[in-house]
PDB file of C-alpha atoms in Angstrom:
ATOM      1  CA  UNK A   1       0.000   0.000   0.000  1.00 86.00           C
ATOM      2  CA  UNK A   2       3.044   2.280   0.628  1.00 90.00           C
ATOM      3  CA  UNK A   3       4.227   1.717  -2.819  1.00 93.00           C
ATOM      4  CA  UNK A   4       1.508   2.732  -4.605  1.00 92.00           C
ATOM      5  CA  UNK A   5       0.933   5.392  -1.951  1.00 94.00           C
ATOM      6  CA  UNK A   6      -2.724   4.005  -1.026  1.00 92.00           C
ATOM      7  CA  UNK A   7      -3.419   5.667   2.069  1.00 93.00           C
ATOM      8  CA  UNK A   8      -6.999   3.507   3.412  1.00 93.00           C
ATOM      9  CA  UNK A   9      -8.239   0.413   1.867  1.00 91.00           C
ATOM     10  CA  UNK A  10     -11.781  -2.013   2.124  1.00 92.00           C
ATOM     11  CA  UNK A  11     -10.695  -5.453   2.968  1.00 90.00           C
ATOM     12  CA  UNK A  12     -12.496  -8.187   2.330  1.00 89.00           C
ATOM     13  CA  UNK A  13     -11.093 -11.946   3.749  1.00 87.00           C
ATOM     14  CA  UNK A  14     -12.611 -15.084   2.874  1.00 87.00           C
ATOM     15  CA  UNK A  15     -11.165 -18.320   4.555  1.00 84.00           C
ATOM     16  CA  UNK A  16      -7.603 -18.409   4.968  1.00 82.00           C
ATOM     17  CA  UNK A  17      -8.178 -14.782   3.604  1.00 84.00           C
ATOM     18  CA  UNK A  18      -9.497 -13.768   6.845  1.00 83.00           C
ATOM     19  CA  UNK A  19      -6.356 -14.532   9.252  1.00 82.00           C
ATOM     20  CA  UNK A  20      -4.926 -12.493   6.431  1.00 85.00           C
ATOM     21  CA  UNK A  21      -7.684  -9.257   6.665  1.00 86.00           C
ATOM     22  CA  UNK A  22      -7.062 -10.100  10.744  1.00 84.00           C
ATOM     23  CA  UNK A  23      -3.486  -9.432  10.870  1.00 85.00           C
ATOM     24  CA  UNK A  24      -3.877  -6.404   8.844  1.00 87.00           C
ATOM     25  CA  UNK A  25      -6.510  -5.236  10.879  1.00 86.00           C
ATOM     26  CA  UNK A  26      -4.547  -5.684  14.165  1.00 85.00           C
ATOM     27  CA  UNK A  27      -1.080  -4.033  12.383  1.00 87.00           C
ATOM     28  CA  UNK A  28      -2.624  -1.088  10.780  1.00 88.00           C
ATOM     29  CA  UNK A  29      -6.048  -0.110  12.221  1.00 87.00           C
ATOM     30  CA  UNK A  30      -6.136   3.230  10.721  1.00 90.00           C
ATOM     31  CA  UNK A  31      -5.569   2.487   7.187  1.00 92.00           C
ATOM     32  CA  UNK A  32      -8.448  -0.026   7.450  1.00 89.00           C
ATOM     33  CA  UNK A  33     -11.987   1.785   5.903  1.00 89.00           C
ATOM     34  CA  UNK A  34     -14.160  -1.623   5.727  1.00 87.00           C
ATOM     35  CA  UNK A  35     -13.584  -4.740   6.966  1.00 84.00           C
ATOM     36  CA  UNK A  36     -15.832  -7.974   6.194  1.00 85.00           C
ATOM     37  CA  UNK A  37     -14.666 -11.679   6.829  1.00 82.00           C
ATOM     38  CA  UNK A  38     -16.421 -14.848   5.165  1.00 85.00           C
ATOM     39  CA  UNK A  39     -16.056 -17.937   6.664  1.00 79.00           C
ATOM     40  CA  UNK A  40     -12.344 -16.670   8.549  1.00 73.00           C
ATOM     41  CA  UNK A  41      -9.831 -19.345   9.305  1.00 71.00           C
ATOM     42  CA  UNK A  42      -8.292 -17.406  11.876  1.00 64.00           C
ATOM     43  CA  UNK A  43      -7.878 -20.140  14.683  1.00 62.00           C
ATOM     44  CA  UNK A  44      -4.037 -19.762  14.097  1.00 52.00           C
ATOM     45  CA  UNK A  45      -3.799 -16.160  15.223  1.00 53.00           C
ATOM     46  CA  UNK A  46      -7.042 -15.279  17.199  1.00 51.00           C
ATOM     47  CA  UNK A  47      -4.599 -16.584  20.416  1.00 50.00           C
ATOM     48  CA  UNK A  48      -1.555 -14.561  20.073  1.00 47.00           C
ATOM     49  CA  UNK A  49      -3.310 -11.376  18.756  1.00 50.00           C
ATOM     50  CA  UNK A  50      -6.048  -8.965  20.289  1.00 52.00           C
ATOM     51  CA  UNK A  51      -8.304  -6.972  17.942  1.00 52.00           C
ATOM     52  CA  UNK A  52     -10.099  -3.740  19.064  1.00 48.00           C
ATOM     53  CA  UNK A  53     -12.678  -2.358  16.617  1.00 50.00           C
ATOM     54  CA  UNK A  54     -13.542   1.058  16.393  1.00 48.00           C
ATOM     55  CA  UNK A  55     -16.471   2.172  14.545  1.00 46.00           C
ATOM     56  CA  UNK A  56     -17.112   5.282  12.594  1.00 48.00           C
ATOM     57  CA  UNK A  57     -20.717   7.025  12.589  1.00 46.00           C
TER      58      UNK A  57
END
């Protein structure tokens, strides 16, 4: 996203996709506009990470 100087992005995770769209989530909060996970295989980082959510109006 740096490199083509992309400030915010929608992310969209399906399956493995989703641990992906996760760990994004948790490493860059702000540059995060929507988020939406289908079917998320994220078993393999839910324990190590923590996820906040902030919602805009």
């Amino acid at each position: 996203m740096d490199h083509l100087k992309v400030e915010s992005a929608d992310v969209v995770g399906y399956s493995f996709g989703g641990a992906i769209a996760y760990q994004f989530a948790i490493q860059s909060p702000k540059r995060l506009k929507i988020w939406s996970l289908f079917l998320p295989r994220i078993k393999a980082v839910a324990g190590s990470l923590r996820l906040t959510v902030y919602l805009k109006p």
